[in-house]
Tab-separated table of C-alpha atoms in Angstrom:
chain	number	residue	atom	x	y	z
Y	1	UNK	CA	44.208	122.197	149.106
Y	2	UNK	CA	43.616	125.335	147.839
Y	3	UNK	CA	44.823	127.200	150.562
Y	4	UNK	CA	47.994	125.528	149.986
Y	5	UNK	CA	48.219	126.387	146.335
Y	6	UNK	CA	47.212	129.918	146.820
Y	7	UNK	CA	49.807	132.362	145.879
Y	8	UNK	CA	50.264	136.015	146.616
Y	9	UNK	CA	49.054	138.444	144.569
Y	10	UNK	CA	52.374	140.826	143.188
Y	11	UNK	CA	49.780	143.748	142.849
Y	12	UNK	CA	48.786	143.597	146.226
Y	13	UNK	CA	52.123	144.058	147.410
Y	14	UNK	CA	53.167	147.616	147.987
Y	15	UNK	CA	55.753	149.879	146.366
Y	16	UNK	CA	57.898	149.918	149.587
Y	17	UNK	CA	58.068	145.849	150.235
Y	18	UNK	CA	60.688	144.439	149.014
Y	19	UNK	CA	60.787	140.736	148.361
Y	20	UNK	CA	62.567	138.816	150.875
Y	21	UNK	CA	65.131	136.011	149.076
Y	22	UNK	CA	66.490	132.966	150.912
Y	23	UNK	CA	70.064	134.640	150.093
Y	24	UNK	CA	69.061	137.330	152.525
Y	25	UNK	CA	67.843	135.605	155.241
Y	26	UNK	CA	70.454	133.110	155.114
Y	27	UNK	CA	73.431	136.117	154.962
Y	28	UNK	CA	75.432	136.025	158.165
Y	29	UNK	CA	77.476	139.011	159.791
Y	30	UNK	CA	81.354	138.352	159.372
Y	31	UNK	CA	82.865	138.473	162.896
Y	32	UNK	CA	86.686	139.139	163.149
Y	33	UNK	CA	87.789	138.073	166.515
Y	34	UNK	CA	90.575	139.268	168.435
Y	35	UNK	CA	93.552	138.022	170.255
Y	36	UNK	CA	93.162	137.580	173.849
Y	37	UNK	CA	96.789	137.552	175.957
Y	38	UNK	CA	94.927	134.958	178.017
Y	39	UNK	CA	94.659	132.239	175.062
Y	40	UNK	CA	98.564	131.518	175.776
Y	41	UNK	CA	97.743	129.247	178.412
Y	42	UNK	CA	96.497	127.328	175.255
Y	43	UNK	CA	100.055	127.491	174.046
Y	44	UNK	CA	98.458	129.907	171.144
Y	45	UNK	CA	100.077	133.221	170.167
Y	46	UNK	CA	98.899	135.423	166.997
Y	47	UNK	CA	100.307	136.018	163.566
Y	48	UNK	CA	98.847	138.040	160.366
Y	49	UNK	CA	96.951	140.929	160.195
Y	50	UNK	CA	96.054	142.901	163.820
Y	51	UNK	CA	92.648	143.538	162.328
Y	52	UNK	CA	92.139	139.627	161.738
Y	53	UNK	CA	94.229	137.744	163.376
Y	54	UNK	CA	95.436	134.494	162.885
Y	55	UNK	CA	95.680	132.025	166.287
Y	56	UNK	CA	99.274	130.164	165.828
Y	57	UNK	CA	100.688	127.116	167.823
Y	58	UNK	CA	103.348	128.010	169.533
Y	59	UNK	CA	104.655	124.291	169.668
Y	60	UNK	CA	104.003	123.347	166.608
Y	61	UNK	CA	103.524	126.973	164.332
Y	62	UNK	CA	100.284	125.883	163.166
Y	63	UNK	CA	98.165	128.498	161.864
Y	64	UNK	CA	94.491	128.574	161.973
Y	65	UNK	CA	91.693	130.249	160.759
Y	66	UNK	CA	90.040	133.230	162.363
Y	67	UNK	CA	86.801	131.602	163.272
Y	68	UNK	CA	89.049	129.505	165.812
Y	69	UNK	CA	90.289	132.645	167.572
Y	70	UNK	CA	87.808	130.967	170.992
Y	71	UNK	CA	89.281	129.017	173.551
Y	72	UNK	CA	87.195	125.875	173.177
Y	73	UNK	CA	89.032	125.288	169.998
Y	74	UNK	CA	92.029	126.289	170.854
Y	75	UNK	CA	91.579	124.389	173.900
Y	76	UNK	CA	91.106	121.187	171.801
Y	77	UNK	CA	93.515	121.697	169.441
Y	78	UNK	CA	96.305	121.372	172.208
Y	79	UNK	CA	94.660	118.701	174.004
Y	80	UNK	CA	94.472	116.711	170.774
Y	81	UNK	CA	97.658	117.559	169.172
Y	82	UNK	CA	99.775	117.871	172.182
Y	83	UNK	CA	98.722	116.219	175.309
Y	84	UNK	CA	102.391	116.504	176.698
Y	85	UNK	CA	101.726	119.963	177.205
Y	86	UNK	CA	98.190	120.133	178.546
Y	87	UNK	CA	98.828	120.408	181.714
Y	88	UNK	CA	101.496	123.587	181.321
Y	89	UNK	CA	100.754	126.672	182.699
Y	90	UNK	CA	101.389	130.149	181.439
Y	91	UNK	CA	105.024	130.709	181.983
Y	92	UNK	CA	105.825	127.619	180.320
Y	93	UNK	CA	104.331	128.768	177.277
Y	94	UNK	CA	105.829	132.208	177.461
Y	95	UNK	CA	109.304	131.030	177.628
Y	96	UNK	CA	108.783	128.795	174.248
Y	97	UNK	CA	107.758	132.025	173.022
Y	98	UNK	CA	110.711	133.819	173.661
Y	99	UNK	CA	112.980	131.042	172.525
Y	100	UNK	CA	111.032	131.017	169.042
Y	101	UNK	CA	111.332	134.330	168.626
Y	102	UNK	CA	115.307	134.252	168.900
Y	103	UNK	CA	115.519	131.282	167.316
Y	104	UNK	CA	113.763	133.467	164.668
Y	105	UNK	CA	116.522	136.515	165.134
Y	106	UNK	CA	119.224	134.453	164.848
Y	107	UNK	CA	117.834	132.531	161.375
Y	108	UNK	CA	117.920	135.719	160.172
Y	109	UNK	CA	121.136	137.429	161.047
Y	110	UNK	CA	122.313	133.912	160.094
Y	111	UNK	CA	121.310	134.328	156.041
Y	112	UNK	CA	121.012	138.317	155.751
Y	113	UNK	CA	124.680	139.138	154.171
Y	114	UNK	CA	125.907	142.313	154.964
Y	115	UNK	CA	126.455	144.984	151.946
Y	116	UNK	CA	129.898	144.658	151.879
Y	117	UNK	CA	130.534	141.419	151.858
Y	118	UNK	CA	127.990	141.139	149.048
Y	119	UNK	CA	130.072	144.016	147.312
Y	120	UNK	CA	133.238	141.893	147.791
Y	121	UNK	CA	132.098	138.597	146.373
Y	122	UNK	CA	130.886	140.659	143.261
Y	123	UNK	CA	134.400	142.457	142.984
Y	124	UNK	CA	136.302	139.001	143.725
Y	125	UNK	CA	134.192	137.597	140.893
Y	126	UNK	CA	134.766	139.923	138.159
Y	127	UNK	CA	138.596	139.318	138.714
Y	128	UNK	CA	137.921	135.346	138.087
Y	129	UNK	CA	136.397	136.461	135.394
Y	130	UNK	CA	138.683	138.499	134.131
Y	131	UNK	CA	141.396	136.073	134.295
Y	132	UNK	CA	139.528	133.202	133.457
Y	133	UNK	CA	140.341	131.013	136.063
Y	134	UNK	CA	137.772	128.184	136.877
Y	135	UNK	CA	134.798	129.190	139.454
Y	136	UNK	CA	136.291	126.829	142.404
Y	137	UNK	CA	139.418	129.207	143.035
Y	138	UNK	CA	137.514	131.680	144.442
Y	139	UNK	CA	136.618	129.090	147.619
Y	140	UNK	CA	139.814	127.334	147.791
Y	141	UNK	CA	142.548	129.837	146.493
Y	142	UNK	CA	141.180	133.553	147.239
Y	143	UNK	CA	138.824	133.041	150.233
Y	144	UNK	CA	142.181	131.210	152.236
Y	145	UNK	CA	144.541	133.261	151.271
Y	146	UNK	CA	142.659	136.455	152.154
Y	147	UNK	CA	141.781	135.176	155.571
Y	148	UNK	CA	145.514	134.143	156.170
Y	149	UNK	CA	146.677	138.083	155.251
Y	150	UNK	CA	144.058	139.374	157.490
Y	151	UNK	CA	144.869	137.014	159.857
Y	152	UNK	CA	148.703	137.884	159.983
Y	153	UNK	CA	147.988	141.607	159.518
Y	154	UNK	CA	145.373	142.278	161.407
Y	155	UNK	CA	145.100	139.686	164.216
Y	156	UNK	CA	142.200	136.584	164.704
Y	157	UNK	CA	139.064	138.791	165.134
Y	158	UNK	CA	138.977	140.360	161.949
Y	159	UNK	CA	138.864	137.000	160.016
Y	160	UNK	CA	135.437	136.302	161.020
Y	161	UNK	CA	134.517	139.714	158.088
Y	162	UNK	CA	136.425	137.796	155.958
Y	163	UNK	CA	135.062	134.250	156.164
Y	164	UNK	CA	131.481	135.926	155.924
Y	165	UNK	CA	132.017	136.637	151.870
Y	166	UNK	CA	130.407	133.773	149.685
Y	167	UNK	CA	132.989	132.542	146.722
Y	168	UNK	CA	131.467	129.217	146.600
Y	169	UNK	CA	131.520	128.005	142.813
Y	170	UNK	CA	127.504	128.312	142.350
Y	171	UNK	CA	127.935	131.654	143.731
Y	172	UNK	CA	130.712	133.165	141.636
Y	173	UNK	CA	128.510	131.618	138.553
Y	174	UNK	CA	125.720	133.963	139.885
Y	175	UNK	CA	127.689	136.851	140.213
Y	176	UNK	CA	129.402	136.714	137.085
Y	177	UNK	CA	126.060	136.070	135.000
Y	178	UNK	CA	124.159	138.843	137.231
Y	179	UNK	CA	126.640	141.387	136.093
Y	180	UNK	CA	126.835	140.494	132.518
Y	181	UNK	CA	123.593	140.342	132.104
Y	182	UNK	CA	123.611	143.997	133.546
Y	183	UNK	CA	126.028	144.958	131.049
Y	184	UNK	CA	124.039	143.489	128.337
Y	185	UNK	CA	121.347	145.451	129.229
Y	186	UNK	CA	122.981	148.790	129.234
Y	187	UNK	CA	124.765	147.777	125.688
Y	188	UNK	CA	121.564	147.280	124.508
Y	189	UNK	CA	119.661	150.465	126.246
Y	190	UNK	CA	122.706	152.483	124.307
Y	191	UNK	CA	122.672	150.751	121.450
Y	192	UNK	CA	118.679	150.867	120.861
Y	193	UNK	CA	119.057	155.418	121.613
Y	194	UNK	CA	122.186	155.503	119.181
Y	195	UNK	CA	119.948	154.201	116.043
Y	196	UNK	CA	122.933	153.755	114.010
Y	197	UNK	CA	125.200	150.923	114.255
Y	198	UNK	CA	127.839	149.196	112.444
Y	199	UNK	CA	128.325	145.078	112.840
Y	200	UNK	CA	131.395	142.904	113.082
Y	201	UNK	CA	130.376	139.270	113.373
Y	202	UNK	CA	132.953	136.153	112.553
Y	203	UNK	CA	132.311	132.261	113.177
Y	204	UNK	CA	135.260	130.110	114.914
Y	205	UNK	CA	135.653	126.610	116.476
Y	206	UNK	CA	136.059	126.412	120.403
Y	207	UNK	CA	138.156	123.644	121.916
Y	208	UNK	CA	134.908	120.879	121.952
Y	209	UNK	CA	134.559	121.591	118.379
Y	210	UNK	CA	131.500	123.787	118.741
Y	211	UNK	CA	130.704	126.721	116.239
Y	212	UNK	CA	131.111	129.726	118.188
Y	213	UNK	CA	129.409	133.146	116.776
Y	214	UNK	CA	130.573	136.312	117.940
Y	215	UNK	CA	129.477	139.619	117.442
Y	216	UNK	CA	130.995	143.143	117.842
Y	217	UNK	CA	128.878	146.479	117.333
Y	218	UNK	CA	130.078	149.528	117.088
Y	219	UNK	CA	128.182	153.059	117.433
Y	220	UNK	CA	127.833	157.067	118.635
Y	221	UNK	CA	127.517	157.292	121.940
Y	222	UNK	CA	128.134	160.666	123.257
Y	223	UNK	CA	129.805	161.783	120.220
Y	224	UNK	CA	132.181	159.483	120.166
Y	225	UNK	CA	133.015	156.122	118.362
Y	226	UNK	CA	132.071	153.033	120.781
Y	227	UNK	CA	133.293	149.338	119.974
Y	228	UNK	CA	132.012	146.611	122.202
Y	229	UNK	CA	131.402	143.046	122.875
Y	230	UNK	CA	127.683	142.000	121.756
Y	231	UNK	CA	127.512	138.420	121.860
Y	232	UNK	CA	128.768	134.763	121.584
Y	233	UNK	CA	125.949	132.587	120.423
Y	234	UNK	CA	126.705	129.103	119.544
Y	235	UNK	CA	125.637	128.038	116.593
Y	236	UNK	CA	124.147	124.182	116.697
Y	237	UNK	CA	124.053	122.342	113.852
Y	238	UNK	CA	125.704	123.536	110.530
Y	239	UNK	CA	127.826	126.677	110.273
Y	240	UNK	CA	125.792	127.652	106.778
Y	241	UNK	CA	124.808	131.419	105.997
Y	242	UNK	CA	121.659	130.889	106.601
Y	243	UNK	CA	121.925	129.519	110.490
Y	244	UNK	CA	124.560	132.354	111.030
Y	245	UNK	CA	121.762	134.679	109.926
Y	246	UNK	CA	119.288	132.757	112.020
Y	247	UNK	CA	121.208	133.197	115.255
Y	248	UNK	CA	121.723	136.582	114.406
Y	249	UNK	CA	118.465	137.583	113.671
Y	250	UNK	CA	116.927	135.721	116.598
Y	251	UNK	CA	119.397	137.640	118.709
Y	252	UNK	CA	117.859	140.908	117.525
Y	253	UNK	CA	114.369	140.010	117.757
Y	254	UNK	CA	114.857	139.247	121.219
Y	255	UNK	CA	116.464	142.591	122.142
Y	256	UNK	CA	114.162	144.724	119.957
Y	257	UNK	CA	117.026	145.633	117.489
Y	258	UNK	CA	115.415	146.283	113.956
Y	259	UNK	CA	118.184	145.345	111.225
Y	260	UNK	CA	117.367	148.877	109.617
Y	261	UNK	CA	119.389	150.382	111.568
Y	262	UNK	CA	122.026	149.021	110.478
Y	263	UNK	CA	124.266	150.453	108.443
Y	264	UNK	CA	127.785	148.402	107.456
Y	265	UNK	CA	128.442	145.045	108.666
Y	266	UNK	CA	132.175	143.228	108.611
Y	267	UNK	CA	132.644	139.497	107.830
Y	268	UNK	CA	135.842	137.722	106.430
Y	269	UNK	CA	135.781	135.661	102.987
Y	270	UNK	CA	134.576	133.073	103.624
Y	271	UNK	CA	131.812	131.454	101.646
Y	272	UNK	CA	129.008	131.326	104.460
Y	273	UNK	CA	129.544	134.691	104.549
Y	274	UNK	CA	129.983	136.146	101.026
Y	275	UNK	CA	127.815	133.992	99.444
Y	276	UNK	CA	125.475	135.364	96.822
Y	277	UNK	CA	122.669	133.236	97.433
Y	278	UNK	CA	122.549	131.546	100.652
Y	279	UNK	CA	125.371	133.571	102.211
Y	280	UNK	CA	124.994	135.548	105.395
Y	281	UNK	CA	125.814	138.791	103.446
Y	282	UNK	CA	122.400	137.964	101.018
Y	283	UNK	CA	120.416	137.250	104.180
Y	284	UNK	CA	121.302	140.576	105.873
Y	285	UNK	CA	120.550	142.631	102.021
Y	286	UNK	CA	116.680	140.654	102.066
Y	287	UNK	CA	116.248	142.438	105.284
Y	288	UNK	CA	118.489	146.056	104.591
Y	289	UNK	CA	119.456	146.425	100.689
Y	290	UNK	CA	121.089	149.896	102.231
Y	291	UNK	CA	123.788	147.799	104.918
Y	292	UNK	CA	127.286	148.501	103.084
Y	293	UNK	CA	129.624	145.206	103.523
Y	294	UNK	CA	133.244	145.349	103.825
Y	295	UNK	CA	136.347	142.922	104.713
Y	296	UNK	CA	137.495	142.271	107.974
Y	297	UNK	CA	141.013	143.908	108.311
Y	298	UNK	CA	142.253	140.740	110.575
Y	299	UNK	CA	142.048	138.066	107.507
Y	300	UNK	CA	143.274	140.582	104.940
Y	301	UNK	CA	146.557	138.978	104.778
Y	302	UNK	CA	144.442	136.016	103.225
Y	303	UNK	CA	143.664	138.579	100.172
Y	304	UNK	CA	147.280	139.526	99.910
Y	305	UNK	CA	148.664	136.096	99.908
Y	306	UNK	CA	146.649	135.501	96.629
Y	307	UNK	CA	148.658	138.188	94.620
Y	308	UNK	CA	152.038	137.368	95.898
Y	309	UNK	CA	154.712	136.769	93.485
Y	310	UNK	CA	155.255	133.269	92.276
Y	311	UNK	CA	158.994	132.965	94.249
Y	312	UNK	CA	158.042	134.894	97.350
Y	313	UNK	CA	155.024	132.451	97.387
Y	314	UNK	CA	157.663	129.102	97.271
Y	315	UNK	CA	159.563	130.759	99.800
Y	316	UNK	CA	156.772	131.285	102.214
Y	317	UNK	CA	155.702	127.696	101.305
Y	318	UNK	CA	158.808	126.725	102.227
Y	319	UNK	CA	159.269	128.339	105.500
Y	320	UNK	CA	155.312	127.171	106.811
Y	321	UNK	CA	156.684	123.432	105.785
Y	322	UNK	CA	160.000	123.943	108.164
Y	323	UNK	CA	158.141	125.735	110.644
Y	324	UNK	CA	155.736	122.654	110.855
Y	325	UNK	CA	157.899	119.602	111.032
Y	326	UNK	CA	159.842	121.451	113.975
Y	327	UNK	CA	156.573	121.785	115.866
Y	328	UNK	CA	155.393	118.436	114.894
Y	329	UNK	CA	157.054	116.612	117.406
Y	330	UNK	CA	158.976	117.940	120.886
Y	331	UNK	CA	162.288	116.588	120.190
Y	332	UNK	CA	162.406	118.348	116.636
Y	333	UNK	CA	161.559	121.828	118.670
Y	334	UNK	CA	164.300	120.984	121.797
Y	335	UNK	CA	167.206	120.285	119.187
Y	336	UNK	CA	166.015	123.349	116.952
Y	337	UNK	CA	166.082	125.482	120.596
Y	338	UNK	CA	169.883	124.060	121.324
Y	339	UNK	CA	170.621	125.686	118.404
Y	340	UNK	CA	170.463	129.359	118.658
């Protein structure tokens, strides 16, 4: 037994032995095999990298692994998987080939939208926009009537440009949110290299009753005076100072603009906003004590009205009472029309 037990000596081994580990013995050579153009009597073309090559079905556009780049398995794999076509020979095989590969082209030329027709659908969208007509019209107003012009003007063949540009409903939704959130992004690009800016923000009640915020900024840009469209934000729950501020502020955050910067902000009189305590204009001053505030030049006419004389005032009592039992009901407003 004690041969068995013996173990060798470490000093006996010399500087230039290395040990030999099981990891090294059991460490096999990674062989990348190649294609062979004879393998497509197996019904097996190649996809992937040249270098390592991946053998592919061509009947059913399986893929396998490198290692199975050998005809055995190839072999089996359509013997197994499609017996119909064992017994095919080469040209066979070459001719599904050819009729994947156009099958291929044509899937592609199919999808791939040309440049213009992209650039039309994104003009044709901003008009929709623009006029604020529902998303639909595009694909059953524009998109017929532009192929019956072309088609009167220009004869049959040309409609076939025409019918290629997408003004489905999903896709004029796309467009239009692609480009404004382009715009937003170059507000916001000026805005952040302008420092300065002044802030217009009001709160107003949509046609669902929702609580609509929007925002206007104004700053420099290129020495001169810009004024544009920020954002509409609806506010969710309660219409307080303190949510206004929230949706403000979480606006900012998002964009990276730091309420230091700003330097005047306009609001109208109403309580959320002029609030002392838990106004909008008190939120902003915890954040900026600098920000100068000032009254919004649209509901100024509500600051007049309050110094008015007392018999201007009846009269223009008066005239709002008249002016709203004639639009009260239609037949009061067609006998008041008869009688101009």
């Amino acid at each position: 037994m004690d041969k068995f037990l013996r173990r060798k000596d470490s000093s006996s081994r010399t500087d230039d032995e290395e040990p030999i580990t099981s990891v090294t013995k059991n460490l096999k050579k990674v062989v990348k095999r190649k294609y062979d153009e004879d393998y497509i009597k197996y019904g097996f073309s190649w996809c992937g990298d040249e270098t390592a090559p991946r053998p592919q079905c061509i009947i059913c556009g399986d893929q396998l692994s490198n290692e199975s780049m050998v005809p055995s398995k190839l072999k089996r794999h359509l013997y197994s998987s499609h017996p119909s076509c064992a017994n095919k020979d080469k040209q066979y095989f070459k001719s599904c080939l050819e009729q994947n590969k156009k099958q291929k082209e044509f899937m592609k030329s199919a999808v791939t939208v040309s440049e213009k027709a992209l650039e039309a659908s994104y003009h044709v969208a901003k008009l929709i926009a623009r006029q604020k007509k529902p998303h639909t019209v595009g694909e059953t107003l524009i998109k017929p009537a532009c192929m019956e012009i072309v088609r009167l003007m220009l004869g049959p063949n040309e409609v076939k440009e025409v019918n290629i540009v997408s003004l489905s409903a999903d896709t004029v939704k796309r467009r239009i949110h692609d480009m404004s959130s382009d715009l937003l992004g170059t507000l916001i690009k000026k805005l952040l290299s302008a420092e300065k800016f002044a802030l217009q923000i009001d709160e107003t009640t949509d046609i669902k009753n929702k609580a609509q915020l929007i925002a206007i900024v104004r700053f420099v840009d290129e020495d001169f005076i810009k004024e544009h469209y920020l954002f509409c934000k609806e506010v969710p729950e309660r219409t307080t100072g303190e949510e206004i501020f929230r949706v403000t502020d979480d606006f900012f955050k998002i964009c990276n603009i730091q309420w230091s910067n700003c330097i005047a902000v306009c609001t109208d009189g109403a309580a959320a906003m002029t609030d002392r305590k838990k106004g909008f204009v008190s939120c902003v001053n915890q954040k900026n004590p600098t920000v100068q505030f000032t009254h919004c030049c649209i509901h100024r006419e509500t600051l007049m009205v309050k110094n008015l004389p007392e018999e201007l005032l009846n009269t223009m009592n008066e005239c709002i009472k008249i002016i709203n039992l004639i639009k009260s009901r239609a037949i009061n407003s067609r006998i008041f029309g008869g009688l101009r």
